[in-house]
Amino acid sequence: MTKSTEKHAGTPGGATTADGGARTADTEARNVDAEARKGDAEARKGDAEARKGDAEARTGDGGARTERLTKVYGTGTTAVRALDEVTVTLPGGRFTAIMGPSGAGKSTLMHCVAGLDAPTSGRVFVGGVDLGALPDAKLTRMRRERVGFVFQAFNLLPTLTARDNILLPTTLAGTRPDGEWFDTVVRTLGLGERLGHRPSQLSGGQQQRVALARALITRPEIVFADEPTGNLDSHTGAEVLTLLRRSVDDLGQTVAMVTHDPAAAARADSVIFFADGRVVDVMDAPTPGLVLDRMRDLGGAA
Ligand SMILES: Nc1ncnc2c1ncn2[C@@H]1O[C@H](COP(=O)(O)OP(=O)(O)OP(=O)(O)O)[C@@H](O)[C@H]1O
Ligand SMILES: [Mg+2]
């Protein structure tokens, strides 16, 4: 009754996007930071090696994948099958975009893969670790230490300033924030003038940028961003995409981003197309034109 949806996004180390023009500008910006980042990248590599020896046997490459992931909300006649046996890979060190019509299950997929919501059936692996096999405390720790999440609804704490919202993950973990990285994130996202403001004193776009900064501040291995450019003007949106692209290219992070914008999707290494809780297509080396064509083929707004 359920059609197989075994698709895999990305070809390891293979294709890149074809938006060469936009990339040239990015390259310029990247070069400036490259030197400073090298040291960080090395340190992260060391961490990664150490983590390899961790007690949990990991088979993954820092990315995430699902096996026949199903999520049903509610029961009986009101039940909604938000995810229907989804088998998909978000390759490590790659930038994957997720597109599909409203209600297709994109946010549900992100929540389940990030360990924020429990699936009805099927399995989720993050960095080779089976989330379903982790006790609650370990799942919480894994989320805190290895995953960054930008919610569609921001989920900022209203009583905290922008600065304290951004630093919340480090506060919770009891770790010292990296001041240089904080400055880079805040500068890139144009939040320098707003750090003392509370969310109610910020525009929607500014709140979105604070949420993104919060997800990036610990330099997690995998970042889930649910429509991170949805409320931004085109200039800030482009900067956010550049930051995500850089976090993949320079820091080796894994990024999964939901978007409705073909130009934003084209900044990714591959695009997963979703409809009715299923993967209907995967595109490597996307361009805005190709993504738009595919959205039209799939019948409507992605
Ligand atoms: N907590 C919930 N309880 C019941 N149904 C839910 C819940 N969350 C989502 N759904 C339903 O699951 C389906 C998938 O929702 P989801 O939010 O994942 O879609 P989406 O692709 O992210 O859409 P959008 O582009 O509008 O954000 C929808 O039919 C939605 O109404
Ligand atoms: Mg959504």
XYZ file of C-alpha atoms and ligand atoms in Angstrom:
334
model
C 0.000 0.000 0.000
C 2.877 2.328 0.598
C 5.146 3.007 -2.280
C 8.859 2.704 -1.574
C 10.512 6.073 -1.141
C 14.129 5.065 -1.043
C 15.998 8.076 -2.254
C 19.343 9.411 -1.386
C 20.359 13.031 -1.554
C 23.790 13.975 -2.666
C 26.699 12.142 -4.120
C 29.574 11.909 -1.631
C 32.239 14.440 -2.482
C 30.695 14.806 -5.899
C 28.541 17.438 -7.457
C 28.448 21.068 -6.431
C 25.917 23.715 -7.309
C 26.126 25.486 -10.593
C 25.498 29.030 -9.330
C 29.069 30.009 -10.012
C 28.391 33.732 -10.107
C 26.969 33.992 -6.635
C 29.727 31.735 -5.368
C 32.502 33.998 -6.628
C 31.341 36.735 -4.278
C 31.156 34.203 -1.472
C 34.661 32.982 -2.171
C 35.952 36.503 -1.605
C 34.321 36.656 1.828
C 35.407 33.136 2.637
C 39.059 33.810 1.921
C 39.172 36.534 4.558
C 38.093 34.163 7.283
C 39.827 31.093 5.927
C 43.051 31.551 7.844
C 41.377 32.125 11.192
C 39.104 29.190 10.550
C 41.899 26.774 9.740
C 42.893 26.516 13.372
C 39.280 25.942 14.369
C 38.810 23.322 11.705
C 41.873 21.519 12.981
C 40.568 21.631 16.535
C 37.243 20.258 15.369
C 39.025 17.467 13.553
C 40.723 16.577 16.812
C 37.350 16.534 18.540
C 35.938 14.367 15.793
C 38.749 11.870 16.238
C 38.133 11.776 19.970
C 34.435 11.266 19.419
C 35.157 8.328 17.159
C 36.394 6.431 20.166
C 33.150 7.154 21.983
C 31.315 4.258 23.545
C 28.480 4.312 21.046
C 29.332 2.512 17.865
C 28.898 4.974 15.050
C 28.700 3.992 11.444
C 27.745 7.345 9.966
C 29.781 10.149 8.488
C 28.403 12.983 10.609
C 25.243 13.277 8.546
C 21.834 11.819 9.248
C 19.523 9.308 7.676
C 16.111 7.797 8.148
C 14.756 4.311 7.528
C 11.065 4.009 6.720
C 10.316 6.930 9.000
C 6.605 7.300 9.687
C 4.874 9.928 11.795
C 1.145 9.836 12.403
C -0.477 12.662 14.355
C -3.711 11.818 16.170
C -5.759 8.646 15.931
C -8.831 7.243 14.172
C -10.609 9.364 11.612
C -8.632 12.492 12.510
C -5.210 10.809 12.100
C -2.751 12.626 9.832
C 0.101 10.662 8.243
C 2.673 13.471 8.145
C 5.551 11.131 7.174
C 4.953 7.933 5.239
C 7.876 5.486 5.315
C 10.523 8.062 4.434
C 13.996 6.661 3.753
C 16.358 9.511 3.083
C 19.982 10.527 3.644
C 21.321 13.938 4.657
C 24.994 13.355 3.805
C 27.647 14.528 6.248
C 29.476 17.737 5.352
C 26.876 18.598 2.747
C 24.131 21.180 2.370
C 20.737 19.644 1.598
C 17.599 21.644 0.855
C 14.109 20.253 1.461
C 11.193 21.540 -0.577
C 7.533 20.685 -0.900
C 4.024 22.121 -0.597
C 2.668 23.350 2.729
C 1.666 20.370 4.865
C 3.975 17.980 2.982
C 5.766 17.009 6.204
C 8.980 19.044 5.950
C 8.937 20.422 9.493
C 7.879 17.042 10.864
C 10.857 15.413 9.138
C 13.251 17.996 10.596
C 11.815 17.605 14.111
C 12.048 13.805 13.985
C 15.572 13.726 12.546
C 16.750 16.282 15.120
C 15.343 14.121 17.917
C 12.798 16.771 18.932
C 9.812 14.580 18.135
C 9.441 10.804 18.325
C 8.445 8.985 15.139
C 5.499 6.577 15.091
C 7.716 3.963 13.441
C 10.958 3.707 11.523
C 14.421 4.779 12.522
C 16.580 7.893 12.608
C 20.394 7.863 12.648
C 22.445 10.968 13.417
C 26.159 10.467 12.886
C 25.459 6.742 12.842
C 23.708 6.777 16.233
C 20.213 5.277 16.317
C 18.162 7.930 18.146
C 15.470 5.405 19.066
C 18.034 3.397 21.014
C 19.187 6.350 23.127
C 17.838 6.866 26.623
C 16.266 10.318 27.160
C 19.269 11.822 28.932
C 21.616 10.802 26.137
C 19.217 12.050 23.489
C 19.084 15.431 25.234
C 22.864 15.560 25.411
C 23.252 14.561 21.799
C 20.801 17.304 20.752
C 22.555 19.897 22.863
C 26.080 19.044 21.785
C 25.755 17.999 18.183
C 22.599 19.516 16.720
C 21.562 23.104 15.978
C 17.944 23.861 15.140
C 16.326 26.944 13.629
C 12.578 26.619 14.187
C 10.046 27.856 11.683
C 8.483 29.779 14.605
C 11.877 30.940 15.987
C 11.113 29.796 19.593
C 13.123 32.580 21.214
C 12.813 33.096 24.962
C 10.839 36.343 25.393
C 12.498 37.434 28.632
C 16.054 37.123 27.321
C 17.911 39.676 25.222
C 19.087 38.755 21.744
C 22.595 38.204 23.133
C 21.376 35.839 25.855
C 19.124 33.986 23.422
C 22.085 33.433 21.090
C 24.271 32.244 23.959
C 21.586 30.022 25.496
C 23.001 26.716 24.169
C 26.391 27.465 25.717
C 24.728 28.609 28.961
C 22.747 25.350 29.119
C 25.818 23.281 28.358
C 27.909 25.229 30.866
C 30.558 25.928 28.256
C 32.385 29.143 27.446
C 31.293 30.682 24.140
C 33.933 31.270 21.479
C 34.040 35.087 21.383
C 35.517 35.298 17.916
C 32.895 32.999 16.438
C 30.142 34.895 18.299
C 31.401 38.124 16.709
C 31.557 36.514 13.258
C 28.019 35.153 13.488
C 26.606 38.399 14.897
C 28.414 40.497 12.277
C 27.378 38.266 9.382
C 23.772 38.311 10.522
C 23.810 42.080 11.130
C 22.728 41.772 14.757
C 25.378 43.966 16.374
C 22.968 46.823 17.097
C 20.252 44.576 18.451
C 22.019 42.411 21.020
C 20.426 44.188 24.006
C 16.864 43.924 22.652
C 14.254 41.357 23.646
C 12.408 39.377 20.936
C 9.269 41.568 21.256
C 11.450 44.549 20.346
C 12.756 42.865 17.194
C 11.255 42.502 13.716
C 10.384 39.043 12.414
C 13.515 39.003 10.284
C 15.694 40.037 13.204
C 14.173 37.329 15.400
C 14.891 34.810 12.654
C 18.521 35.903 12.560
C 18.812 35.578 16.350
C 17.370 32.053 16.060
C 19.922 31.221 13.384
C 22.784 32.653 15.450
C 21.620 30.519 18.395
C 21.711 27.399 16.205
C 25.219 28.169 14.949
C 26.884 29.405 18.142
C 28.096 25.990 19.309
C 29.194 25.031 15.788
C 27.115 21.856 15.879
C 27.912 19.012 13.502
C 24.467 19.209 11.968
C 22.224 22.235 11.568
C 18.510 21.968 10.791
C 17.061 25.223 9.524
C 13.310 25.394 8.903
C 12.765 28.197 6.380
C 15.610 30.342 7.757
C 15.225 32.960 5.024
C 11.409 33.015 4.984
C 11.081 36.375 6.758
C 14.205 38.070 5.501
C 14.739 40.741 2.868
C 16.691 39.460 -0.129
C 20.008 40.968 0.975
C 19.898 39.466 4.488
C 18.544 36.226 3.056
C 21.564 36.002 0.762
C 23.899 36.635 3.727
C 22.216 33.885 5.745
C 22.607 31.442 2.862
C 26.248 32.423 2.527
C 26.772 31.760 6.236
C 25.151 28.327 5.949
C 27.182 27.571 2.826
C 30.359 28.629 4.633
C 29.556 26.504 7.654
C 29.487 23.511 5.302
C 32.489 24.442 3.162
C 34.769 25.794 5.898
C 33.655 23.966 9.032
C 32.520 20.698 7.523
C 29.072 21.041 9.064
C 26.040 19.220 7.763
C 23.106 21.504 6.939
C 19.510 20.584 6.177
C 17.335 23.533 5.201
C 13.632 23.717 4.414
C 12.819 26.422 1.897
C 10.119 27.480 -0.542
C 12.585 29.600 -2.539
C 14.220 27.987 -5.621
C 17.159 30.424 -5.451
C 17.810 29.471 -1.821
C 17.515 25.762 -2.632
C 20.043 26.219 -5.428
C 22.707 27.175 -2.874
C 22.494 23.620 -1.518
C 24.398 20.604 -2.851
C 21.172 18.718 -3.395
C 17.423 19.189 -3.044
C 14.940 16.676 -1.658
C 11.399 17.199 -2.937
C 8.601 16.199 -0.609
C 4.868 15.703 -1.157
C 2.217 14.079 1.028
C 4.727 12.796 3.551
C 6.928 11.148 0.933
C 10.118 11.892 -0.945
C 9.122 12.339 -4.566
C 12.451 13.408 -6.055
C 16.068 14.255 -5.285
C 18.151 16.672 -7.369
C 21.924 17.032 -7.230
C 23.691 20.202 -8.405
C 20.498 22.276 -8.370
C 20.123 25.617 -10.153
C 17.192 28.014 -9.585
C 15.869 27.210 -13.065
C 16.068 23.442 -12.625
C 14.428 23.649 -9.194
C 11.630 25.841 -10.545
C 11.043 23.429 -13.440
C 10.878 20.485 -11.057
C 8.437 22.322 -8.790
C 6.215 22.950 -11.814
C 6.477 19.292 -12.858
C 5.491 18.229 -9.378
C 2.381 20.318 -9.707
C 2.420 23.536 -7.809
C 4.160 25.484 -5.146
C 6.914 23.685 -3.367
N 1.275 18.599 16.244
C 0.511 18.239 15.224
N -0.682 17.646 15.424
C -1.460 17.238 14.410
N -1.135 17.391 13.112
C 0.051 17.974 12.840
C 0.927 18.431 13.873
N 2.032 18.969 13.290
C 1.837 18.858 11.957
N 0.662 18.253 11.690
C 0.134 17.927 10.341
O 1.108 17.133 9.686
C 1.205 17.505 8.311
C 2.638 17.912 8.006
O 2.922 19.133 8.706
P 4.327 19.877 8.622
O 4.276 20.990 9.598
O 5.399 18.873 8.756
O 4.283 20.422 7.120
P 5.304 21.377 6.358
O 5.686 20.665 5.107
O 6.374 21.820 7.266
O 4.375 22.617 5.940
P 4.710 24.198 5.865
O 5.403 24.401 4.534
O 3.350 24.841 5.876
O 5.533 24.583 7.041
C 0.168 18.598 8.095
O -1.004 18.010 7.576
C -0.054 19.148 9.475
O -1.342 19.676 9.606
Mg 6.903 23.644 8.090
